[in-house]
Short mmCIF file of C-alpha atoms and ligand atoms in Angstrom, two decimals:
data_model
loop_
_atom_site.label_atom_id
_atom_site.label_comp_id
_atom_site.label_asym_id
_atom_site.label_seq_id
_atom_site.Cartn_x
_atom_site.Cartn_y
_atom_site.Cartn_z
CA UNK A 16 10.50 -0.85 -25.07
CA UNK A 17 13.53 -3.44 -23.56
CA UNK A 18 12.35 -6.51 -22.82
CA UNK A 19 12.53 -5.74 -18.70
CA UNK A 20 9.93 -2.94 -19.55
CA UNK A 21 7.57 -5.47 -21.91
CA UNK A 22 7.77 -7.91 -18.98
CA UNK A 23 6.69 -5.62 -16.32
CA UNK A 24 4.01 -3.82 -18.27
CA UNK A 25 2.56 -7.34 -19.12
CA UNK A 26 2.66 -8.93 -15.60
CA UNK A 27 -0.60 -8.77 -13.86
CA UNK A 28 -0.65 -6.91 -10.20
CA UNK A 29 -2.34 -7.14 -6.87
CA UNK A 30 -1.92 -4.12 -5.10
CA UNK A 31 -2.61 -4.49 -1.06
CA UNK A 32 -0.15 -1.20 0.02
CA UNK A 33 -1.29 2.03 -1.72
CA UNK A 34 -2.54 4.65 0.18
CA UNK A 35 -5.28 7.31 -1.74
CA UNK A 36 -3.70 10.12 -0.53
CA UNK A 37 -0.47 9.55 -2.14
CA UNK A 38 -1.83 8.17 -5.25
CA UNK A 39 -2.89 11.58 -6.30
CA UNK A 40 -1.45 12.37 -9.67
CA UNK A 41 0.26 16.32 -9.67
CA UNK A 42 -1.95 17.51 -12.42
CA UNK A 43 -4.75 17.05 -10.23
CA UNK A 44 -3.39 18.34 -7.05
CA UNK A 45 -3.34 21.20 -8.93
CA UNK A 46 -6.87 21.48 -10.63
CA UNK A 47 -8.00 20.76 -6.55
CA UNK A 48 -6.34 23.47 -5.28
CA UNK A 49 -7.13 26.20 -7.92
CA UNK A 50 -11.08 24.69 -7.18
CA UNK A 51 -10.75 25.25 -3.50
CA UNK A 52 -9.13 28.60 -3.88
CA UNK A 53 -5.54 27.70 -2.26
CA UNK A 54 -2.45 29.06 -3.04
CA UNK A 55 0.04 26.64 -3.06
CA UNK A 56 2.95 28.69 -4.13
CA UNK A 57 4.51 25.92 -5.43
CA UNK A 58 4.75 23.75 -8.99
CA UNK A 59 3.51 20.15 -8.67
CA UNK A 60 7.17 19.11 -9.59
CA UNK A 61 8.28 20.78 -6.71
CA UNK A 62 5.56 19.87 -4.13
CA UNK A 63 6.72 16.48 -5.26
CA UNK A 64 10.09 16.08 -4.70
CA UNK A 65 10.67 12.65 -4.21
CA UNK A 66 14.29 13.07 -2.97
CA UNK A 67 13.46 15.15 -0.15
CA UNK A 68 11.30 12.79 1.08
CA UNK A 69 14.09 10.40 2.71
CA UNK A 70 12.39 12.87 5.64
CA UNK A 71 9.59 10.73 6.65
CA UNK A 72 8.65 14.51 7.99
CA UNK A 73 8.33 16.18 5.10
CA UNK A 74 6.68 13.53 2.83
CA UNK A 75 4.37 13.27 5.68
CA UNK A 76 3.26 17.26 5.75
CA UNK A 77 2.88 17.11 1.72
CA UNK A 78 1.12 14.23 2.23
CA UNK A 79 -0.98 16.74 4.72
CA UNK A 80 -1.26 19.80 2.12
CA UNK A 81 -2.58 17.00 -0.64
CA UNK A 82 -4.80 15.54 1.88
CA UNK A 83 -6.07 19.40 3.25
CA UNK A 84 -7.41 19.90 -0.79
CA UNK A 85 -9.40 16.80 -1.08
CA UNK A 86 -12.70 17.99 0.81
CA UNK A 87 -15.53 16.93 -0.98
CA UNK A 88 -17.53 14.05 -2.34
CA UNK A 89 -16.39 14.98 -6.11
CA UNK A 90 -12.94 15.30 -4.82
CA UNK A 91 -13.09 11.63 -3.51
CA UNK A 92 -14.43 10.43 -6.28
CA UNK A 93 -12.10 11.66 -8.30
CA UNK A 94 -8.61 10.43 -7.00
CA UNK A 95 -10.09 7.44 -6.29
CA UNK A 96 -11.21 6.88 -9.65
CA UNK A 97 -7.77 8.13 -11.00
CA UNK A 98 -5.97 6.05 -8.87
CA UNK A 99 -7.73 2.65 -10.29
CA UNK A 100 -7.76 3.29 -13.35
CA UNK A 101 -4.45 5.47 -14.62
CA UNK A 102 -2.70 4.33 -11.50
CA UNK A 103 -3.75 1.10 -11.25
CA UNK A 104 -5.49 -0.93 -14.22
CA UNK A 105 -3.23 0.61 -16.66
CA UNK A 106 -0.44 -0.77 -15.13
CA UNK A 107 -2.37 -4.34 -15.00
CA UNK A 108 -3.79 -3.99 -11.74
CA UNK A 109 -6.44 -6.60 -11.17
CA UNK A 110 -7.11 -5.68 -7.74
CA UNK A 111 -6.32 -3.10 -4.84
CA UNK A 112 -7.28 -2.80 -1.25
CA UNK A 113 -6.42 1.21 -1.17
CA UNK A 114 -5.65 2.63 1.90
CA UNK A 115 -7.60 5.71 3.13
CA UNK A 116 -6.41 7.99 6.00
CA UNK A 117 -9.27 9.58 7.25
CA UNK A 118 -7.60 11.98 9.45
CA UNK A 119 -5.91 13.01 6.50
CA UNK A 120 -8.94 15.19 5.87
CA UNK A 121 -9.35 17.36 8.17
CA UNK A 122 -13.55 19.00 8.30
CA UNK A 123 -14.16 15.64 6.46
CA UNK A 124 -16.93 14.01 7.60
CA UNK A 125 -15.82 10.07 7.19
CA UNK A 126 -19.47 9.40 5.38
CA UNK A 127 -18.45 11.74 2.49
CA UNK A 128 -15.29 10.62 1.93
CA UNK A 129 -16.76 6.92 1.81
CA UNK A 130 -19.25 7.99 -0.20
CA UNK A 131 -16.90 9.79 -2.66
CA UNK A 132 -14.03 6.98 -2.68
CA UNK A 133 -16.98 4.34 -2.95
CA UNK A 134 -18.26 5.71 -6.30
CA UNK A 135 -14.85 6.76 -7.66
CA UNK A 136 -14.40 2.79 -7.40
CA UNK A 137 -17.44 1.49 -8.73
CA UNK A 138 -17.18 3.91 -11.68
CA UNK A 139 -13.58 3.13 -12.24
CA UNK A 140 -14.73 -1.05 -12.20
CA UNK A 141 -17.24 -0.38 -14.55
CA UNK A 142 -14.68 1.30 -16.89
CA UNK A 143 -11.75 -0.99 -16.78
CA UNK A 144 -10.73 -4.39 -15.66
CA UNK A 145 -9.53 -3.41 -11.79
CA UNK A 146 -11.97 -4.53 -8.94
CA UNK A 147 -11.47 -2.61 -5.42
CA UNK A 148 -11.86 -2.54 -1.70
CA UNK A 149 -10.63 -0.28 1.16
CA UNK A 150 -8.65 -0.07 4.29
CA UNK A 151 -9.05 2.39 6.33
CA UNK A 152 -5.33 3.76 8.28
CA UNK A 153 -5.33 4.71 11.68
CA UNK A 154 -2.77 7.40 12.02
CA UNK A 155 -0.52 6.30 15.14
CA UNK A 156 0.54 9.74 15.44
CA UNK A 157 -2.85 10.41 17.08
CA UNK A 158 -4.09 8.67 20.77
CA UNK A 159 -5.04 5.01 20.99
CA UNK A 160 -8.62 6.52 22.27
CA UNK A 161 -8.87 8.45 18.72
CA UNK A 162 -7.94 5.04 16.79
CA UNK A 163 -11.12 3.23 18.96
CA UNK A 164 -13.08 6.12 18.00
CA UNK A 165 -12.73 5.92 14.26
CA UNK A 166 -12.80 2.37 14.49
CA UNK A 167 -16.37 2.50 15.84
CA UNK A 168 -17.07 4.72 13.17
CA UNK A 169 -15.68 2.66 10.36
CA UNK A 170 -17.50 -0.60 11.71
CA UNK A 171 -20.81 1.82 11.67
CA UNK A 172 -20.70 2.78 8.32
CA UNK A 173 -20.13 -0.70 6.83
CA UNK A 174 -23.45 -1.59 6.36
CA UNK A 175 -25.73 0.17 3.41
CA UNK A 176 -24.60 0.44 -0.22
CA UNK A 177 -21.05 -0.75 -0.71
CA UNK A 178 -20.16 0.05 2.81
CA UNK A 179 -18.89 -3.79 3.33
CA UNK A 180 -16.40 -2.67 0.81
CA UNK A 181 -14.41 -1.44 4.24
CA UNK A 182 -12.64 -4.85 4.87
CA UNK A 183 -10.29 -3.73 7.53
CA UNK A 184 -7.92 -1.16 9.16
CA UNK A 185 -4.04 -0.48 8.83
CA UNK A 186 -1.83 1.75 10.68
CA UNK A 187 0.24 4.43 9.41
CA UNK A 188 1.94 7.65 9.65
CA UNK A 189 5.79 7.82 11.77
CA UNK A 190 5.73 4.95 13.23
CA UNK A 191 8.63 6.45 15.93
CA UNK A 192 5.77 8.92 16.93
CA UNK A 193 3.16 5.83 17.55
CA UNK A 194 4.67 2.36 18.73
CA UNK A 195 2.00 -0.33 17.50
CA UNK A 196 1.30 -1.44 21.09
CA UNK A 197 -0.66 2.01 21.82
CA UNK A 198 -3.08 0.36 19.30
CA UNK A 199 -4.15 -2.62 20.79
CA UNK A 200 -7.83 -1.57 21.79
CA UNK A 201 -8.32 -0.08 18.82
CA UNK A 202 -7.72 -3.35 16.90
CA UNK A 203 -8.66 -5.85 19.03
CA UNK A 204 -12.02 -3.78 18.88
CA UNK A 205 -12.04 -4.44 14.76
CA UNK A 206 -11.60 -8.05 15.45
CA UNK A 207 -15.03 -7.90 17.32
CA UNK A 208 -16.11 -5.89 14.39
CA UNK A 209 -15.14 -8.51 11.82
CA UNK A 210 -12.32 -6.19 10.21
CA UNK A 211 -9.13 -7.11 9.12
CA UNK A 212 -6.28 -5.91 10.19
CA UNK A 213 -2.61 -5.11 8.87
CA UNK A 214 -0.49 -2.32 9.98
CA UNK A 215 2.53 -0.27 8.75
CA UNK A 216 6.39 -1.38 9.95
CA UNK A 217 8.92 0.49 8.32
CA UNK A 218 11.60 2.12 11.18
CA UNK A 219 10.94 0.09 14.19
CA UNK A 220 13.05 -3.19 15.39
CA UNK A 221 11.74 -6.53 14.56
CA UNK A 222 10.45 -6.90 17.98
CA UNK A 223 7.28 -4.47 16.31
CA UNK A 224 6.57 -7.14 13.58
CA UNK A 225 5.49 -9.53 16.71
CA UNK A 226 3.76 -6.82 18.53
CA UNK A 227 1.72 -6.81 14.95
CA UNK A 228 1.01 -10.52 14.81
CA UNK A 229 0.26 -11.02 18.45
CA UNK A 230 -1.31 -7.98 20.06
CA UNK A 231 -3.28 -6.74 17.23
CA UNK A 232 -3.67 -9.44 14.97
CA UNK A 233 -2.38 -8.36 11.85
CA UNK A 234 -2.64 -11.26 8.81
CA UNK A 235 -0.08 -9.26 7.14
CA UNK A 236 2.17 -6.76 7.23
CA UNK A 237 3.10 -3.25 5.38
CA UNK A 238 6.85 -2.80 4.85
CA UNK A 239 8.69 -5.09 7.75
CA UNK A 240 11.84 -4.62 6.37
CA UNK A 241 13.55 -4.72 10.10
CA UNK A 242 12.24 -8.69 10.52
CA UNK A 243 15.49 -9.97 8.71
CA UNK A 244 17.45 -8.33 11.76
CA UNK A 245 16.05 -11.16 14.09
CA UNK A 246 16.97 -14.40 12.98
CA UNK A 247 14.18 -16.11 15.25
CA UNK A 248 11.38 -13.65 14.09
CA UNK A 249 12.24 -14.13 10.64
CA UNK A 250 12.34 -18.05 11.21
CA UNK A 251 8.23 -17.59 12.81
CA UNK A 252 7.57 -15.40 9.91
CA UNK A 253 9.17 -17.68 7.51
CA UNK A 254 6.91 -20.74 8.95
CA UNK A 255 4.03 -19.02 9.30
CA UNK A 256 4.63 -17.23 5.76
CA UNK A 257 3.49 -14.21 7.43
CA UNK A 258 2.82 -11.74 4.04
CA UNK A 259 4.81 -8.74 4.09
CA UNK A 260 3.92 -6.33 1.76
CA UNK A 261 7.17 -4.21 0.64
CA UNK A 262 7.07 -1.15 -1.68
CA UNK A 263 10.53 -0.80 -3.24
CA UNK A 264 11.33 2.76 -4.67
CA UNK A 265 9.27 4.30 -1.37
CA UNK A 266 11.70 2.67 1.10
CA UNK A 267 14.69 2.95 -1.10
CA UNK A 268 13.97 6.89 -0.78
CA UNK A 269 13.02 6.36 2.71
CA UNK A 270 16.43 4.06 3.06
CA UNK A 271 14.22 1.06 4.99
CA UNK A 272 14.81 -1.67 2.59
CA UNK A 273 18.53 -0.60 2.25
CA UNK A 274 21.06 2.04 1.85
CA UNK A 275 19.09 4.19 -0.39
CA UNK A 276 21.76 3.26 -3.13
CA UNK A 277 18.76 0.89 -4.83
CA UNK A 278 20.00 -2.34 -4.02
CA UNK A 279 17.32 -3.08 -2.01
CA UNK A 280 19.03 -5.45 0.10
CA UNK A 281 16.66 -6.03 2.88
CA UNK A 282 14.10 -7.21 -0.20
CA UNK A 283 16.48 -9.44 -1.62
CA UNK A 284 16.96 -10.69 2.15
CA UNK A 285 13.56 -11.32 3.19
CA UNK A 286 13.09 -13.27 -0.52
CA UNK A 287 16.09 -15.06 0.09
CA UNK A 288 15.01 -16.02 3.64
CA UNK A 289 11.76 -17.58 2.30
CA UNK A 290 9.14 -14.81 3.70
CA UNK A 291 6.19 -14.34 1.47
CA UNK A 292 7.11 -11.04 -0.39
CA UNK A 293 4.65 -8.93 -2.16
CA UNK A 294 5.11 -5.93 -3.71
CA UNK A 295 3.84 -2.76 -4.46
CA UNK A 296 4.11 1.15 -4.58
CA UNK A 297 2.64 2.66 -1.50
CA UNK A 298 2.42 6.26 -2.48
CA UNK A 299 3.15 6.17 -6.48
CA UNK A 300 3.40 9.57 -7.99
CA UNK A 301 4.38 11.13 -4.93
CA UNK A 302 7.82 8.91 -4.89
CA UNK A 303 8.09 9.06 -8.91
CA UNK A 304 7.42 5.53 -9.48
CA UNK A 305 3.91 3.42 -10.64
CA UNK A 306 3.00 -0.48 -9.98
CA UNK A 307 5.03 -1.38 -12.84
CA UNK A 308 7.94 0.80 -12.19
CA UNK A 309 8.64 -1.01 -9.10
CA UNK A 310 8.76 -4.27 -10.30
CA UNK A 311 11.09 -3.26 -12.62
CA UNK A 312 13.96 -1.83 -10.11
CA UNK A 313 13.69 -5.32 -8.62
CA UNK A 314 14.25 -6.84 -12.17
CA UNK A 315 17.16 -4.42 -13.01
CA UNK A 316 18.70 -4.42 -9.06
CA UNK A 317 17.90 -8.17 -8.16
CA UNK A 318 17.74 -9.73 -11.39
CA UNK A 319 14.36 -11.20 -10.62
CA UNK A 320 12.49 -12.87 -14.02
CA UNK A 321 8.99 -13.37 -14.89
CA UNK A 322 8.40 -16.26 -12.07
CA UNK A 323 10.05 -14.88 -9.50
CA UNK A 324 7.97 -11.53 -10.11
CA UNK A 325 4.84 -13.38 -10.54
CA UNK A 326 5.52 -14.90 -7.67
CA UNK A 327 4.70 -11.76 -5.88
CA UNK A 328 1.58 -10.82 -7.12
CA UNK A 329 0.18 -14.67 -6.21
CA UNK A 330 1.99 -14.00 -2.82
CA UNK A 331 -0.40 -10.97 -2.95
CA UNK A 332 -3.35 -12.91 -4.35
CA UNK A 333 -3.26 -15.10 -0.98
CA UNK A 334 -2.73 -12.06 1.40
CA UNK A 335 -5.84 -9.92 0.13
CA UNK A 336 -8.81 -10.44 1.94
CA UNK A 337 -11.62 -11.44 -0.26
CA UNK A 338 -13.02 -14.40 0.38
CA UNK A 339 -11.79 -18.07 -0.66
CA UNK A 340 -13.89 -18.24 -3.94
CA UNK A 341 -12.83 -14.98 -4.79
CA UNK A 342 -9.66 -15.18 -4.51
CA UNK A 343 -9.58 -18.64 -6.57
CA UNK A 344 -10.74 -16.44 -9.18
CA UNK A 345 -8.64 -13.88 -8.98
CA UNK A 346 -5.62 -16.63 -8.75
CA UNK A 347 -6.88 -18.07 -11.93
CA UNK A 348 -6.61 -14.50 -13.76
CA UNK A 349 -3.35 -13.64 -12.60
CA UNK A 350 -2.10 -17.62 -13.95
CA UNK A 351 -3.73 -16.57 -17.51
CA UNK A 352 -1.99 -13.67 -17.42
CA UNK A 353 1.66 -14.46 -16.52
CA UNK A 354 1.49 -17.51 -19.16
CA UNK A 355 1.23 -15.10 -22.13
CA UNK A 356 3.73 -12.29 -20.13
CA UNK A 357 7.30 -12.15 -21.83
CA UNK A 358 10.21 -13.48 -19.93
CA UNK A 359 13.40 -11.75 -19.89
CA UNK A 360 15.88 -13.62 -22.01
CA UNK A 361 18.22 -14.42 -19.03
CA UNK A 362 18.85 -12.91 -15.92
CA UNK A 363 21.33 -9.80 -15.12
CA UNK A 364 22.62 -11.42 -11.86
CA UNK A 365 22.45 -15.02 -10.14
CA UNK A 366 19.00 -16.19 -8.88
CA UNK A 367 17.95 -19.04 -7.32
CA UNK A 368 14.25 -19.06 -8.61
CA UNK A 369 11.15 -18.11 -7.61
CA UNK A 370 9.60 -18.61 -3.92
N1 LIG B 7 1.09 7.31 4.15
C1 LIG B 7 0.76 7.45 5.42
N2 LIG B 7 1.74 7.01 6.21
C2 LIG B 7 2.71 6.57 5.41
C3 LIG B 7 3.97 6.00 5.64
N3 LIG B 7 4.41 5.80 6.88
N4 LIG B 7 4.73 5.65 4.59
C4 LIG B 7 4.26 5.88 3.37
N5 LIG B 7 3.08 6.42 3.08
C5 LIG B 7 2.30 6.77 4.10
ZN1 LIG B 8 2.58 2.85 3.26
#
């Protein structure tokens, strides 16, 4: 193991963009489809080839056949279990908010998938150190009256056992096919409900990442690569420290943090301009990468060392949305933790230090 690797493995995480669709591991793709009797006609390895998928398109319709083959509450369960604990604690995830996608399912009724995904994550906190909670995605490639609709639902289902695990909504899907402003009802209705909000900004100008914090009230933001276009919006951001929550290997593939050549320069950018980064792995297996495999691109492409890294995860630690005295608590793991994680001896390129 190089000391970059010992580093990453070591640092602790806090994961606030994963969605549970594409945190399904191949293997189990797989064992789903041979249970639901569907030919896929393809290996895992090549359902999941991560280089086609600088086509937002086709990631998005494997993301469709992996969401069409989880149907049940045992299917729920499952990659949501898998997802916290191979694909998350292992890799020293203390804590997720995962993102579900509801109209990824289609048939599924949204109280059995939040019954399945709720006891996939209590079963995966009693069996390893993660703790959970979930977002659910409006898909902005469907109407603004469909996004009201399953916000009503969500903010219906939040009472009873676990259901105030639902802390807010997000927004995802081709963001060229659904502008955030069509959203506005839809969110301004899950302020009434009490829900969060944050919402996806990975193609559109910088002009969306205000459209995010103003019209719908977003506290943070998924992606926003686009911001460090716009001097003045990245100046607000920057004095607001509006959270932006980037997700490095995805959108290198998907060529919004850069050229796709892994330099990542709109990351380095929006570090450099003083935004509060966080990072993490949006849809992990499906892009070949893990929570601790993006860190370490950033350490090999950026140069970034223990501080700067850790840096990220308390950036993270202030974006979630538990409450204030548990997120003291969680601050006061993820301190314990990066005192006893390795640094790197020195750093591969120039860096000014953490932010
Ligand atoms: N899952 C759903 N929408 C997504 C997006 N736009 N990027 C990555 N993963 C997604
Ligand atoms: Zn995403």
């Amino acid at each position: 193991m190089t000391s970059v690797d010992a580093m990453v493995a070591a640092l602790p995480k806090v994961s606030l963009h994963c969605h549970l669709i594409g945190s399904v591991a191949p293997a189990t793709v797989l064992d789903l489809a041979a249970k639901h009797g569907v030919r896929l006609g393809r290996t895992a390895e090549e359902l999941y080839d991560h280089g086609s998928y600088e086509d937002l398109g086709e990631f998005l319709r494997v993301l469709d056949v992996v969401g069409s083959l989880i149907r049940d509450a045992d299917d729920f369960h499952r990659v949501a279990y898998e997802s916290l604990t191979d694909g998350g604690a292992a890799h020293g995830v203390l804590y997720r908010e995962i993102q579900l996608s509801p109209p990824g399912h289609p048939g599924v009724p949204y109280p059995t998938l939040l019954e399945g995904v709720l006891a996939g994550v209590r079963d995966a906190e009693a069996d390893s150190d993660i703790r959970a909670n979930l977002v659910v995605g409006i898909c902005r490639e469907r109407s603004g009256a469909e996004a009201v609709d399953l916000v009503e639902t969500v903010a219906a289902h939040r009472k009873g056992t676990d259901g105030e695990r639902v802390l807010g909504i997000g927004l995802d899907y081709a963001e060229v096919k659904g502008p955030p402003g069509l959203f506005v009802e839809a969110f301004r209705l899950a302020a009434r409900h009490g829900l969060q909000r944050t919402a996806h900004s990975e193609s559109g100008p910088p002009a969306h990442v205000l459209t995010l914090l103003d019209e719908l009230g977003c506290s943070r933001v998924d992606h926003g690569y686009h911001v460090v276009d716009d001097p003045d919006i990245t100046t607000r951001c920057v004095a607001e420290q509006v959270p932006f929550v980037c997700t490095p290997v995805s959108s290198d593939i998907g060529r919004y943090s850069g050229s796709g050549d892994g330099t990542h320069r709109r990351i380095a950018e929006m570090v450099d301009a003083g935004l509060r980064v966080c990072i993490d792995s949006d849809d992990p297996p499906m892009f070949g990468t893990d929570p601790s495999h993006d860190f370490r691109v950033l350490a090999q492409a950026l140069g970034y060392r223990r501080d700067q890294l850790a840096a990220f995860t308390l950036n993270a630690v202030d974006a979630c949305w538990l409450d204030d005295s548990e997120k003291a608590a969680l601050r006061a793991r993820v301190e314990a933790l990066v005192a006893v994680t390795p640094d790197v001896p020195s750093a591969p390129s120039p860096e000014e230090g953490p932010r």
